[in-house]
Amino acid sequence: DKTVSLRKDLSEMHEWITQAEEEYLERDFEYKTPDELQKAVEELKRAKEEALQKEVKVKLITDSVNNFIAKAPPAAHEALKKELDVLITSYQQLCSRLNGKWKTLEEVWACWRELLSYLDAENKWLNEIERKLKATENVQGGAEEISESLDSLERLMRHPEDNRNQIRELAQTLTDGGILDELINEKLEKFNTRWEELQQEAVRRQKSLEQSIQSAQETDKTLRLIQESLAVIDKQLTAYTADRVDAAQVPQEAQ
């Protein structure tokens, strides 16, 4: 009869809801690789969309039950109405939970992509430092040339900490949730080690360039004094030559 048919529809819908809950909400997920995380996001999106499509069926069942209740004797009302209310509540909760979990995983995926973006930006900056350190390894020239090399290195080292702080915070957010923790820890260890090594090398290079500038300045000063002394001697010798003074008649240093 109609009651049996309606109860069958209600039962089938309940079974589908229970199966969806077990499959997507009660199963423990482990995200150890980006592929696993991305796959989970896509699965939850499909499950959410499938649940929304079931809304048509839930509405048909609701209409059928309400139409039956309107015509059936009161004795048949209560049980069917209660089953329908339970179904509607369960369905709405399922849709809400699936949507919530999907949004959470989407945010996690976006967080991972953002972390990669910041790591890429910082590694590009570290590449620039490596090139600069190589370029300043054997700087030739005087104090001015060496000073220009030091200035360019110091400008490059005045790099804001914002990106590194973001990397730390994003990584902490993901690993606290046990998501991609091994991969993230590996990437962070590699990045931090490289960052520390290049920072230390840059500090050593700065000190080395400062010492080179000081040495070059002292050399320049010595050369300038020699040139000034030679100019004075040259002037004296020119005067002696103009006056036809014999070498034996001038001071020993002029001779």
Coordinates of C-alpha atoms in Angstrom, one line a residue:
D1 CA 0.0 0.0 0.0
K2 CA 0.9 3.7 -0.1
T3 CA 2.3 3.7 3.5
V4 CA 4.7 0.8 2.7
S5 CA 5.9 2.7 -0.5
L6 CA 6.5 5.9 1.4
R7 CA 8.4 4.1 4.2
K8 CA 10.5 2.4 1.6
D9 CA 11.4 5.8 0.1
L10 CA 12.2 7.2 3.5
S11 CA 14.3 4.1 4.4
E12 CA 16.4 4.3 1.2
M13 CA 17.1 8.0 1.7
H14 CA 18.1 7.3 5.3
E15 CA 20.5 4.6 4.1
W16 CA 22.0 7.0 1.5
I17 CA 22.6 9.6 4.2
T18 CA 24.2 7.1 6.6
Q19 CA 26.5 5.8 3.8
A20 CA 27.5 9.4 2.9
E21 CA 28.3 10.2 6.6
E22 CA 30.4 7.0 6.9
E23 CA 32.2 7.7 3.7
Y24 CA 33.0 11.4 4.0
L25 CA 32.5 12.5 7.6
E26 CA 33.4 9.6 9.9
R27 CA 36.3 8.2 8.0
D28 CA 39.7 9.3 9.2
F29 CA 41.7 11.0 6.5
E30 CA 45.5 11.3 6.4
Y31 CA 47.0 13.9 4.2
K32 CA 50.7 13.1 3.8
T33 CA 51.2 14.3 0.2
P34 CA 49.7 17.3 -1.7
D35 CA 48.1 14.8 -4.1
E36 CA 46.2 13.2 -1.2
L37 CA 45.0 16.6 0.0
Q38 CA 44.0 17.8 -3.4
K39 CA 42.1 14.5 -4.0
A40 CA 40.3 14.9 -0.7
V41 CA 39.2 18.4 -1.6
E42 CA 37.8 17.2 -5.0
E43 CA 36.0 14.2 -3.3
L44 CA 34.4 16.5 -0.7
K45 CA 33.3 18.9 -3.5
R46 CA 31.7 16.0 -5.4
A47 CA 30.0 14.7 -2.3
K48 CA 28.6 18.2 -1.4
E49 CA 27.2 18.6 -4.9
E50 CA 25.7 15.1 -4.9
A51 CA 24.0 15.8 -1.6
L52 CA 22.6 19.0 -2.9
Q53 CA 21.2 17.1 -5.9
K54 CA 19.3 14.8 -3.5
E55 CA 17.3 17.9 -2.4
V56 CA 14.9 17.2 -5.3
K57 CA 14.3 13.6 -4.0
V58 CA 13.8 14.8 -0.4
K59 CA 11.3 17.4 -1.6
L60 CA 9.4 14.7 -3.6
I61 CA 9.3 12.4 -0.5
T62 CA 8.1 15.4 1.6
D63 CA 5.3 16.2 -0.8
S64 CA 4.3 12.6 -1.1
V65 CA 4.1 12.2 2.7
N66 CA 2.3 15.4 3.2
N67 CA -0.2 14.6 0.5
F68 CA -0.8 11.1 2.0
I69 CA -1.2 12.6 5.5
A70 CA -3.8 15.1 4.2
K71 CA -5.9 12.2 2.9
A72 CA -5.1 9.4 5.4
P73 CA -6.8 8.8 8.7
P74 CA -5.2 10.4 11.8
A75 CA -3.8 7.1 13.1
A76 CA -1.3 6.9 10.2
H77 CA -0.1 10.5 10.6
E78 CA 2.2 10.5 13.6
A79 CA 4.7 7.8 12.7
L80 CA 5.1 8.9 9.1
K81 CA 5.4 12.6 10.1
K82 CA 8.1 11.7 12.7
E83 CA 10.1 9.7 10.1
L84 CA 9.8 12.6 7.7
D85 CA 11.0 15.1 10.3
V86 CA 14.0 12.9 11.1
L87 CA 14.9 12.5 7.4
I88 CA 14.7 16.3 6.8
T89 CA 16.9 17.0 9.8
S90 CA 19.4 14.3 8.9
Y91 CA 19.6 15.5 5.3
Q92 CA 20.1 19.2 6.3
Q93 CA 22.8 18.2 8.8
L94 CA 24.6 16.1 6.2
C95 CA 24.6 19.0 3.7
S96 CA 25.8 21.4 6.3
R97 CA 28.6 19.1 7.5
L98 CA 29.8 18.2 4.0
N99 CA 29.9 21.9 3.0
G100 CA 31.7 22.8 6.2
K101 CA 34.4 20.0 5.7
W102 CA 34.8 20.9 2.1
K103 CA 35.4 24.6 2.9
T104 CA 37.9 23.6 5.7
L105 CA 39.8 21.5 3.3
E106 CA 39.7 24.2 0.6
E107 CA 41.2 26.6 3.1
V108 CA 43.9 24.0 4.0
W109 CA 44.7 23.6 0.3
A110 CA 44.9 27.4 -0.1
C111 CA 47.2 27.5 3.0
W112 CA 49.5 25.0 1.4
R113 CA 49.6 26.8 -1.9
E114 CA 50.3 30.1 -0.1
L115 CA 53.2 28.4 1.9
L116 CA 54.7 27.2 -1.4
S117 CA 54.4 30.7 -2.8
Y118 CA 56.2 32.3 0.1
L119 CA 58.9 29.7 0.0
D120 CA 59.4 30.3 -3.7
A121 CA 59.8 34.0 -3.2
E122 CA 62.3 33.6 -0.3
N123 CA 64.3 31.0 -2.2
K124 CA 64.5 33.4 -5.2
W125 CA 65.9 36.1 -2.8
L126 CA 68.4 33.6 -1.4
N127 CA 69.5 32.8 -5.0
E128 CA 70.2 36.6 -5.4
I129 CA 72.3 36.6 -2.3
E130 CA 74.3 33.6 -3.6
R131 CA 74.9 35.4 -6.9
K132 CA 75.9 38.6 -5.0
L133 CA 78.3 36.7 -2.7
K134 CA 79.9 35.1 -5.7
A135 CA 80.2 38.5 -7.5
T136 CA 81.9 40.1 -4.4
E137 CA 84.3 37.2 -3.8
N138 CA 87.3 38.9 -5.5
V139 CA 86.5 42.5 -5.9
Q140 CA 89.2 44.4 -7.8
G141 CA 89.8 48.2 -7.6
G142 CA 90.1 50.9 -5.1
A143 CA 88.1 51.9 -2.0
E144 CA 85.3 53.4 -4.1
E145 CA 84.7 50.2 -6.2
I146 CA 84.8 48.0 -3.1
S147 CA 82.5 50.3 -1.2
E148 CA 79.9 50.1 -4.1
S149 CA 80.0 46.3 -3.8
L150 CA 79.5 46.5 -0.1
D151 CA 76.6 48.9 -0.5
S152 CA 74.8 46.6 -3.0
L153 CA 75.3 43.6 -0.7
E154 CA 73.9 45.5 2.3
R155 CA 70.9 46.8 0.3
L156 CA 70.1 43.2 -0.7
M157 CA 70.4 42.0 2.9
R158 CA 67.9 44.7 4.1
H159 CA 65.1 42.2 3.3
P160 CA 61.9 42.3 5.4
E161 CA 61.1 39.4 7.7
D162 CA 57.5 39.4 6.7
N163 CA 57.7 36.5 4.3
R164 CA 59.7 34.4 6.7
N165 CA 57.2 35.0 9.4
Q166 CA 54.4 34.0 7.1
I167 CA 56.2 30.8 6.2
R168 CA 56.5 30.0 9.9
E169 CA 52.9 30.7 10.7
L170 CA 51.4 28.9 7.7
A171 CA 53.6 25.8 8.4
Q172 CA 52.6 25.8 12.0
T173 CA 48.9 26.0 11.1
L174 CA 49.2 23.0 8.7
T175 CA 51.4 20.8 10.9
D176 CA 49.3 21.5 14.0
G177 CA 46.5 19.8 12.1
G178 CA 48.8 16.9 11.1
I179 CA 48.5 17.9 7.5
L180 CA 51.6 17.3 5.2
D181 CA 53.7 17.6 8.4
E182 CA 56.6 15.4 7.2
L183 CA 56.9 17.2 3.9
I184 CA 56.5 20.6 5.4
N185 CA 59.1 19.9 8.1
E186 CA 61.5 18.7 5.5
K187 CA 61.0 21.8 3.3
L188 CA 61.4 24.1 6.3
E189 CA 64.5 22.5 7.6
K190 CA 66.1 22.8 4.1
F191 CA 65.0 26.4 3.8
N192 CA 66.1 27.5 7.3
T193 CA 69.5 25.8 6.9
R194 CA 70.1 27.5 3.7
W195 CA 68.9 30.8 5.1
E196 CA 71.2 30.6 8.1
E197 CA 74.2 29.6 6.1
L198 CA 73.8 32.5 3.6
Q199 CA 73.2 35.0 6.4
Q200 CA 76.4 34.0 8.1
E201 CA 78.3 34.0 4.8
A202 CA 76.9 37.5 4.0
V203 CA 78.0 38.8 7.4
R204 CA 81.5 37.4 6.9
R205 CA 81.6 39.0 3.4
Q206 CA 80.5 42.4 4.7
K207 CA 83.3 42.3 7.3
S208 CA 85.8 41.3 4.7
L209 CA 84.7 44.1 2.3
E210 CA 84.9 46.6 5.2
Q211 CA 88.5 45.5 5.9
S212 CA 89.3 45.7 2.2
I213 CA 87.9 49.2 2.0
Q214 CA 90.1 50.2 5.0
S215 CA 93.2 48.7 3.4
A216 CA 92.4 50.4 0.1
Q217 CA 91.9 53.7 1.8
E218 CA 95.3 53.3 3.6
T219 CA 97.0 52.4 0.3
D220 CA 95.3 55.4 -1.4
K221 CA 96.5 57.7 1.4
T222 CA 100.1 56.3 1.1
L223 CA 100.1 56.7 -2.7
R224 CA 98.7 60.3 -2.4
L225 CA 101.5 61.2 0.1
I226 CA 104.1 59.7 -2.2
Q227 CA 102.7 61.6 -5.2
E228 CA 102.7 64.8 -3.1
S229 CA 106.3 64.2 -2.1
L230 CA 107.3 63.4 -5.7
A231 CA 105.6 66.6 -6.9
V232 CA 107.6 68.7 -4.4
I233 CA 110.9 67.0 -5.4
D234 CA 110.0 67.3 -9.1
K235 CA 109.4 71.1 -8.5
Q236 CA 112.8 71.4 -6.8
L237 CA 114.6 69.5 -9.5
T238 CA 112.9 71.5 -12.2
A239 CA 114.1 74.7 -10.4
Y240 CA 117.6 73.3 -10.0
T241 CA 117.7 72.3 -13.7
A242 CA 116.5 75.7 -14.8
D243 CA 119.2 77.4 -12.7
R244 CA 121.8 75.0 -14.1
V245 CA 122.7 73.9 -10.6
D246 CA 125.3 71.0 -10.5
A247 CA 124.2 67.8 -8.7
A248 CA 127.1 68.1 -6.3
Q249 CA 125.8 71.5 -5.1
V250 CA 122.3 70.3 -4.0
P251 CA 121.3 68.3 -0.9
Q252 CA 121.8 64.6 -0.8
E253 CA 118.1 63.7 -1.3
A254 CA 117.9 65.9 -4.4
Q255 CA 121.0 64.2 -5.8

